[in-house]
Amino acid sequence: MHLQPIVTTAALLECAEFYRHAFDARVLFRADWYVHISLDGWEIGFLKPNHPAPLPVFQHTTPTRGLCLAMEVNDVRAMHEQLLARKVPPLGPLRQFASGELSFSVMDPAGVVINIVERRADRTDIVDL
């Protein structure tokens, strides 16, 4: 089984460029109505609104609400520095949680939040870094 999200957005090219620039994603397919990218084994598609398919999700043009992608990395601090260097602004500070996670988030042009997380079992308190 292969599961991949498809986000309806008018910002197809902006989304493809965001993931390419921020995370070195590769474009697998590009058309005027759809862009499909790959990043380290996972894939995501971006579909223009008002696609001929009758599904309601393909008709809206508002920013995505409620969708969050979790991206687990080996070194969240290195990813944080990489994105800052590439001028990709975080949505808040790098945080450490009682569960052992160290994380921060960014948002793509379609409004999808990407929560970038490093699992750290040795950490048990919540601290703003």
Short mmCIF file of N, CA and C in Angstrom, two decimals:
data_model
loop_
_atom_site.label_atom_id
_atom_site.label_comp_id
_atom_site.label_asym_id
_atom_site.label_seq_id
_atom_site.Cartn_x
_atom_site.Cartn_y
_atom_site.Cartn_z
N MET A 1 0.85 -1.18 0.00
CA MET A 1 0.00 0.00 0.00
C MET A 1 0.90 1.24 0.00
N HIS A 2 0.46 2.23 -0.73
CA HIS A 2 1.18 3.50 -0.81
C HIS A 2 0.16 4.61 -0.59
N LEU A 3 0.35 5.39 0.45
CA LEU A 3 -0.57 6.48 0.78
C LEU A 3 0.14 7.81 0.56
N GLN A 4 -0.52 8.72 -0.14
CA GLN A 4 0.06 10.04 -0.38
C GLN A 4 -1.03 11.10 -0.34
N PRO A 5 -0.76 12.21 0.31
CA PRO A 5 -1.75 13.28 0.33
C PRO A 5 -1.78 14.03 -1.00
N ILE A 6 -2.97 14.55 -1.34
CA ILE A 6 -3.13 15.46 -2.48
C ILE A 6 -3.81 16.70 -1.93
N VAL A 7 -3.17 17.83 -2.12
CA VAL A 7 -3.66 19.10 -1.60
C VAL A 7 -4.20 19.93 -2.75
N THR A 8 -5.44 20.39 -2.63
CA THR A 8 -6.02 21.27 -3.64
C THR A 8 -5.58 22.70 -3.35
N THR A 9 -4.94 23.32 -4.33
CA THR A 9 -4.43 24.68 -4.16
C THR A 9 -4.23 25.34 -5.52
N ALA A 10 -4.41 26.64 -5.56
CA ALA A 10 -4.10 27.40 -6.77
C ALA A 10 -2.60 27.66 -6.88
N ALA A 11 -1.86 27.39 -5.81
CA ALA A 11 -0.42 27.69 -5.75
C ALA A 11 0.43 26.45 -6.09
N LEU A 12 0.15 25.82 -7.22
CA LEU A 12 0.88 24.61 -7.61
C LEU A 12 2.38 24.83 -7.70
N LEU A 13 2.77 25.78 -8.51
CA LEU A 13 4.20 26.00 -8.73
C LEU A 13 4.89 26.51 -7.47
N GLU A 14 4.19 27.35 -6.70
CA GLU A 14 4.76 27.85 -5.46
C GLU A 14 5.01 26.71 -4.48
N CYS A 15 4.08 25.77 -4.41
CA CYS A 15 4.25 24.62 -3.51
C CYS A 15 5.42 23.74 -3.97
N ALA A 16 5.48 23.44 -5.26
CA ALA A 16 6.60 22.64 -5.78
C ALA A 16 7.93 23.33 -5.49
N GLU A 17 7.99 24.63 -5.70
CA GLU A 17 9.22 25.37 -5.45
C GLU A 17 9.55 25.41 -3.96
N PHE A 18 8.55 25.55 -3.10
CA PHE A 18 8.76 25.55 -1.65
C PHE A 18 9.44 24.25 -1.22
N TYR A 19 8.89 23.10 -1.60
CA TYR A 19 9.44 21.81 -1.19
C TYR A 19 10.80 21.56 -1.83
N ARG A 20 10.99 21.99 -3.07
CA ARG A 20 12.30 21.86 -3.72
C ARG A 20 13.34 22.69 -2.98
N HIS A 21 13.00 23.93 -2.72
CA HIS A 21 13.92 24.86 -2.06
C HIS A 21 14.19 24.48 -0.60
N ALA A 22 13.14 24.18 0.15
CA ALA A 22 13.28 23.91 1.58
C ALA A 22 13.86 22.53 1.86
N PHE A 23 13.42 21.52 1.12
CA PHE A 23 13.75 20.14 1.47
C PHE A 23 14.40 19.34 0.34
N ASP A 24 14.79 20.00 -0.76
CA ASP A 24 15.43 19.33 -1.89
C ASP A 24 14.53 18.27 -2.54
N ALA A 25 13.24 18.51 -2.57
CA ALA A 25 12.29 17.58 -3.19
C ALA A 25 12.50 17.54 -4.71
N ARG A 26 12.07 16.43 -5.30
CA ARG A 26 12.13 16.26 -6.76
C ARG A 26 10.72 16.28 -7.32
N VAL A 27 10.54 16.94 -8.44
CA VAL A 27 9.26 16.94 -9.13
C VAL A 27 9.19 15.67 -9.99
N LEU A 28 8.16 14.84 -9.72
CA LEU A 28 7.98 13.60 -10.48
C LEU A 28 7.06 13.78 -11.67
N PHE A 29 6.08 14.69 -11.53
CA PHE A 29 5.12 14.95 -12.59
C PHE A 29 4.66 16.39 -12.48
N ARG A 30 4.57 17.06 -13.63
CA ARG A 30 4.09 18.45 -13.64
C ARG A 30 3.20 18.66 -14.85
N ALA A 31 2.03 19.20 -14.59
CA ALA A 31 1.10 19.61 -15.64
C ALA A 31 0.50 20.93 -15.18
N ASP A 32 -0.29 21.57 -16.02
CA ASP A 32 -0.88 22.84 -15.61
C ASP A 32 -1.93 22.67 -14.51
N TRP A 33 -2.41 21.46 -14.28
CA TRP A 33 -3.45 21.20 -13.29
C TRP A 33 -2.97 20.40 -12.08
N TYR A 34 -1.73 19.84 -12.14
CA TYR A 34 -1.26 18.95 -11.07
C TYR A 34 0.27 18.91 -11.03
N VAL A 35 0.82 18.90 -9.81
CA VAL A 35 2.26 18.72 -9.61
C VAL A 35 2.43 17.64 -8.54
N HIS A 36 3.32 16.69 -8.80
CA HIS A 36 3.56 15.59 -7.87
C HIS A 36 5.05 15.58 -7.53
N ILE A 37 5.36 15.60 -6.23
CA ILE A 37 6.77 15.67 -5.81
C ILE A 37 7.13 14.49 -4.92
N SER A 38 8.44 14.26 -4.80
CA SER A 38 8.97 13.20 -3.95
C SER A 38 10.05 13.79 -3.05
N LEU A 39 10.03 13.34 -1.81
CA LEU A 39 11.02 13.78 -0.83
C LEU A 39 11.38 12.61 0.06
N ASP A 40 12.58 12.09 -0.10
CA ASP A 40 13.08 11.00 0.75
C ASP A 40 12.09 9.85 0.90
N GLY A 41 11.48 9.42 -0.18
CA GLY A 41 10.60 8.27 -0.13
C GLY A 41 9.13 8.56 0.11
N TRP A 42 8.77 9.76 0.46
CA TRP A 42 7.35 10.08 0.57
C TRP A 42 6.99 11.03 -0.55
N GLU A 43 5.70 11.04 -0.90
CA GLU A 43 5.25 11.83 -2.03
C GLU A 43 4.02 12.64 -1.63
N ILE A 44 3.85 13.77 -2.32
CA ILE A 44 2.68 14.63 -2.11
C ILE A 44 2.32 15.25 -3.46
N GLY A 45 1.02 15.39 -3.70
CA GLY A 45 0.54 16.00 -4.93
C GLY A 45 -0.18 17.30 -4.64
N PHE A 46 -0.17 18.21 -5.60
CA PHE A 46 -0.87 19.49 -5.52
C PHE A 46 -1.74 19.62 -6.76
N LEU A 47 -3.02 19.81 -6.53
CA LEU A 47 -4.03 19.81 -7.58
C LEU A 47 -4.70 21.18 -7.64
N LYS A 48 -4.83 21.73 -8.85
CA LYS A 48 -5.56 23.00 -9.00
C LYS A 48 -7.03 22.81 -8.69
N PRO A 49 -7.67 23.83 -8.09
CA PRO A 49 -9.11 23.73 -7.82
C PRO A 49 -9.91 23.68 -9.13
N ASN A 50 -11.14 23.24 -8.98
CA ASN A 50 -12.08 23.14 -10.10
C ASN A 50 -11.68 22.09 -11.13
N HIS A 51 -11.04 21.05 -10.64
CA HIS A 51 -10.72 19.90 -11.47
C HIS A 51 -12.04 19.26 -11.92
N PRO A 52 -12.10 18.66 -13.10
CA PRO A 52 -13.35 18.08 -13.57
C PRO A 52 -13.92 16.96 -12.69
N ALA A 53 -13.09 16.32 -11.86
CA ALA A 53 -13.61 15.27 -10.98
C ALA A 53 -14.66 15.89 -10.05
N PRO A 54 -15.77 15.19 -9.79
CA PRO A 54 -16.88 15.78 -9.04
C PRO A 54 -16.69 15.83 -7.52
N LEU A 55 -15.55 15.44 -7.00
CA LEU A 55 -15.36 15.46 -5.55
C LEU A 55 -15.28 16.90 -5.03
N PRO A 56 -15.99 17.22 -3.96
CA PRO A 56 -16.00 18.59 -3.43
C PRO A 56 -14.62 19.10 -3.04
N VAL A 57 -13.74 18.22 -2.56
CA VAL A 57 -12.41 18.66 -2.14
C VAL A 57 -11.60 19.24 -3.30
N PHE A 58 -11.92 18.84 -4.52
CA PHE A 58 -11.20 19.34 -5.68
C PHE A 58 -11.75 20.68 -6.18
N GLN A 59 -12.74 21.23 -5.52
CA GLN A 59 -13.39 22.44 -6.00
C GLN A 59 -13.01 23.70 -5.22
N HIS A 60 -12.49 23.56 -4.01
CA HIS A 60 -12.25 24.75 -3.19
C HIS A 60 -10.96 25.48 -3.57
N THR A 61 -10.86 26.72 -3.16
CA THR A 61 -9.65 27.51 -3.41
C THR A 61 -9.09 28.13 -2.14
N THR A 62 -9.66 27.82 -0.99
CA THR A 62 -9.17 28.40 0.26
C THR A 62 -7.94 27.65 0.74
N PRO A 63 -7.08 28.31 1.55
CA PRO A 63 -5.90 27.62 2.08
C PRO A 63 -6.32 26.38 2.88
N THR A 64 -5.47 25.38 2.84
CA THR A 64 -5.73 24.14 3.57
C THR A 64 -5.85 24.44 5.05
N ARG A 65 -6.82 23.84 5.70
CA ARG A 65 -7.01 24.01 7.14
C ARG A 65 -7.08 22.62 7.76
N GLY A 66 -6.30 22.41 8.80
CA GLY A 66 -6.38 21.16 9.53
C GLY A 66 -5.43 20.08 9.04
N LEU A 67 -4.72 20.29 7.95
CA LEU A 67 -3.77 19.29 7.49
C LEU A 67 -2.39 19.62 8.02
N CYS A 68 -1.78 18.65 8.68
CA CYS A 68 -0.42 18.79 9.18
C CYS A 68 0.35 17.54 8.78
N LEU A 69 1.50 17.72 8.17
CA LEU A 69 2.37 16.61 7.84
C LEU A 69 3.46 16.54 8.89
N ALA A 70 3.74 15.36 9.39
CA ALA A 70 4.84 15.17 10.33
C ALA A 70 6.04 14.65 9.56
N MET A 71 7.16 15.33 9.69
CA MET A 71 8.39 14.94 9.02
C MET A 71 9.41 14.61 10.11
N GLU A 72 9.69 13.33 10.28
CA GLU A 72 10.65 12.91 11.30
C GLU A 72 12.05 12.93 10.69
N VAL A 73 12.98 13.61 11.37
CA VAL A 73 14.35 13.73 10.90
C VAL A 73 15.32 13.27 11.99
N ASN A 74 16.55 12.96 11.58
CA ASN A 74 17.56 12.53 12.55
C ASN A 74 18.11 13.68 13.38
N ASP A 75 18.18 14.87 12.78
CA ASP A 75 18.76 16.02 13.47
C ASP A 75 17.90 17.25 13.21
N VAL A 76 16.96 17.52 14.12
CA VAL A 76 16.02 18.61 13.93
C VAL A 76 16.72 19.97 13.99
N ARG A 77 17.77 20.08 14.79
CA ARG A 77 18.50 21.36 14.86
C ARG A 77 19.17 21.67 13.52
N ALA A 78 19.74 20.67 12.89
CA ALA A 78 20.36 20.88 11.57
C ALA A 78 19.31 21.28 10.54
N MET A 79 18.13 20.65 10.58
CA MET A 79 17.05 21.01 9.66
C MET A 79 16.57 22.43 9.93
N HIS A 80 16.46 22.79 11.20
CA HIS A 80 16.05 24.16 11.58
C HIS A 80 17.04 25.17 11.00
N GLU A 81 18.33 24.91 11.16
CA GLU A 81 19.36 25.82 10.63
C GLU A 81 19.32 25.86 9.10
N GLN A 82 19.11 24.71 8.46
CA GLN A 82 19.03 24.65 7.00
C GLN A 82 17.88 25.52 6.50
N LEU A 83 16.72 25.39 7.12
CA LEU A 83 15.57 26.16 6.66
C LEU A 83 15.73 27.64 6.94
N LEU A 84 16.32 28.01 8.07
CA LEU A 84 16.61 29.42 8.33
C LEU A 84 17.57 29.98 7.28
N ALA A 85 18.60 29.20 6.94
CA ALA A 85 19.57 29.64 5.93
C ALA A 85 18.91 29.80 4.56
N ARG A 86 17.87 29.01 4.30
CA ARG A 86 17.15 29.08 3.03
C ARG A 86 15.99 30.06 3.09
N LYS A 87 15.91 30.83 4.18
CA LYS A 87 14.88 31.87 4.36
C LYS A 87 13.47 31.29 4.42
N VAL A 88 13.33 30.07 4.98
CA VAL A 88 12.02 29.46 5.22
C VAL A 88 11.70 29.72 6.69
N PRO A 89 10.73 30.60 6.97
CA PRO A 89 10.49 31.00 8.36
C PRO A 89 9.75 29.92 9.16
N PRO A 90 10.21 29.64 10.38
CA PRO A 90 9.47 28.72 11.24
C PRO A 90 8.21 29.40 11.78
N LEU A 91 7.22 28.59 12.17
CA LEU A 91 5.98 29.14 12.73
C LEU A 91 6.13 29.47 14.22
N GLY A 92 7.19 29.05 14.82
CA GLY A 92 7.45 29.30 16.23
C GLY A 92 8.83 28.78 16.57
N PRO A 93 9.16 28.81 17.86
CA PRO A 93 10.50 28.38 18.25
C PRO A 93 10.66 26.86 18.19
N LEU A 94 11.89 26.44 18.16
CA LEU A 94 12.23 25.04 18.32
C LEU A 94 11.85 24.68 19.75
N ARG A 95 11.05 23.60 19.92
CA ARG A 95 10.55 23.24 21.26
C ARG A 95 10.90 21.79 21.58
N GLN A 96 11.10 21.59 22.87
CA GLN A 96 11.34 20.25 23.38
C GLN A 96 10.17 19.87 24.27
N PHE A 97 9.61 18.67 24.09
CA PHE A 97 8.41 18.25 24.79
C PHE A 97 8.70 17.11 25.75
N ALA A 98 7.83 16.94 26.73
CA ALA A 98 7.97 15.89 27.74
C ALA A 98 8.01 14.50 27.11
N SER A 99 7.40 14.34 25.96
CA SER A 99 7.38 13.04 25.27
C SER A 99 8.74 12.67 24.71
N GLY A 100 9.68 13.60 24.73
CA GLY A 100 10.99 13.35 24.16
C GLY A 100 11.17 13.93 22.78
N GLU A 101 10.14 14.52 22.22
CA GLU A 101 10.23 15.11 20.89
C GLU A 101 10.86 16.49 20.93
N LEU A 102 11.66 16.78 19.94
CA LEU A 102 12.20 18.10 19.69
C LEU A 102 11.64 18.48 18.33
N SER A 103 10.95 19.64 18.24
CA SER A 103 10.28 19.93 16.97
C SER A 103 10.08 21.43 16.74
N PHE A 104 9.76 21.74 15.48
CA PHE A 104 9.31 23.06 15.04
C PHE A 104 8.47 22.85 13.80
N SER A 105 7.78 23.89 13.37
CA SER A 105 6.90 23.77 12.21
C SER A 105 7.15 24.89 11.21
N VAL A 106 6.83 24.60 9.94
CA VAL A 106 6.82 25.58 8.86
C VAL A 106 5.50 25.39 8.11
N MET A 107 5.16 26.32 7.22
CA MET A 107 3.93 26.22 6.44
C MET A 107 4.25 26.41 4.97
N ASP A 108 3.65 25.55 4.14
CA ASP A 108 3.86 25.69 2.69
C ASP A 108 2.86 26.70 2.11
N PRO A 109 3.01 27.08 0.84
CA PRO A 109 2.13 28.09 0.24
C PRO A 109 0.66 27.70 0.18
N ALA A 110 0.33 26.41 0.32
CA ALA A 110 -1.07 25.98 0.33
C ALA A 110 -1.66 26.01 1.73
N GLY A 111 -0.86 26.34 2.73
CA GLY A 111 -1.33 26.38 4.10
C GLY A 111 -1.14 25.08 4.86
N VAL A 112 -0.43 24.13 4.28
CA VAL A 112 -0.15 22.86 4.95
C VAL A 112 0.98 23.10 5.96
N VAL A 113 0.74 22.70 7.20
CA VAL A 113 1.76 22.82 8.24
C VAL A 113 2.62 21.56 8.20
N ILE A 114 3.93 21.74 8.22
CA ILE A 114 4.87 20.63 8.28
C ILE A 114 5.53 20.70 9.65
N ASN A 115 5.24 19.70 10.48
CA ASN A 115 5.83 19.62 11.81
C ASN A 115 7.07 18.75 11.70
N ILE A 116 8.22 19.36 11.91
CA ILE A 116 9.49 18.66 11.76
C ILE A 116 9.94 18.24 13.15
N VAL A 117 10.16 16.94 13.34
CA VAL A 117 10.35 16.39 14.68
C VAL A 117 11.53 15.43 14.74
N GLU A 118 12.21 15.47 15.86
CA GLU A 118 13.27 14.51 16.18
C GLU A 118 12.85 13.82 17.47
N ARG A 119 12.80 12.53 17.46
CA ARG A 119 12.45 11.78 18.67
C ARG A 119 13.66 11.75 19.60
N ARG A 120 13.47 12.18 20.82
CA ARG A 120 14.57 12.22 21.80
C ARG A 120 14.07 11.61 23.11
N ALA A 121 14.27 10.34 23.31
CA ALA A 121 13.75 9.64 24.49
C ALA A 121 14.39 10.12 25.79
N ASP A 122 15.56 10.73 25.73
CA ASP A 122 16.24 11.16 26.95
C ASP A 122 15.73 12.48 27.50
N ARG A 123 14.80 13.15 26.83
CA ARG A 123 14.27 14.44 27.27
C ARG A 123 12.87 14.28 27.83
N THR A 124 12.59 14.90 28.98
CA THR A 124 11.28 14.72 29.60
C THR A 124 10.60 16.03 29.96
N ASP A 125 11.24 17.15 29.78
CA ASP A 125 10.61 18.43 30.15
C ASP A 125 10.29 19.23 28.91
N ILE A 126 9.45 20.25 29.06
CA ILE A 126 9.10 21.15 27.96
C ILE A 126 9.92 22.40 28.13
N VAL A 127 10.69 22.74 27.10
CA VAL A 127 11.58 23.88 27.18
C VAL A 127 11.55 24.62 25.84
N ASP A 128 11.40 25.93 25.86
CA ASP A 128 11.59 26.72 24.64
C ASP A 128 13.09 26.88 24.45
N LEU A 129 13.58 26.60 23.26
CA LEU A 129 15.01 26.70 22.98
C LEU A 129 15.36 28.02 22.35
#
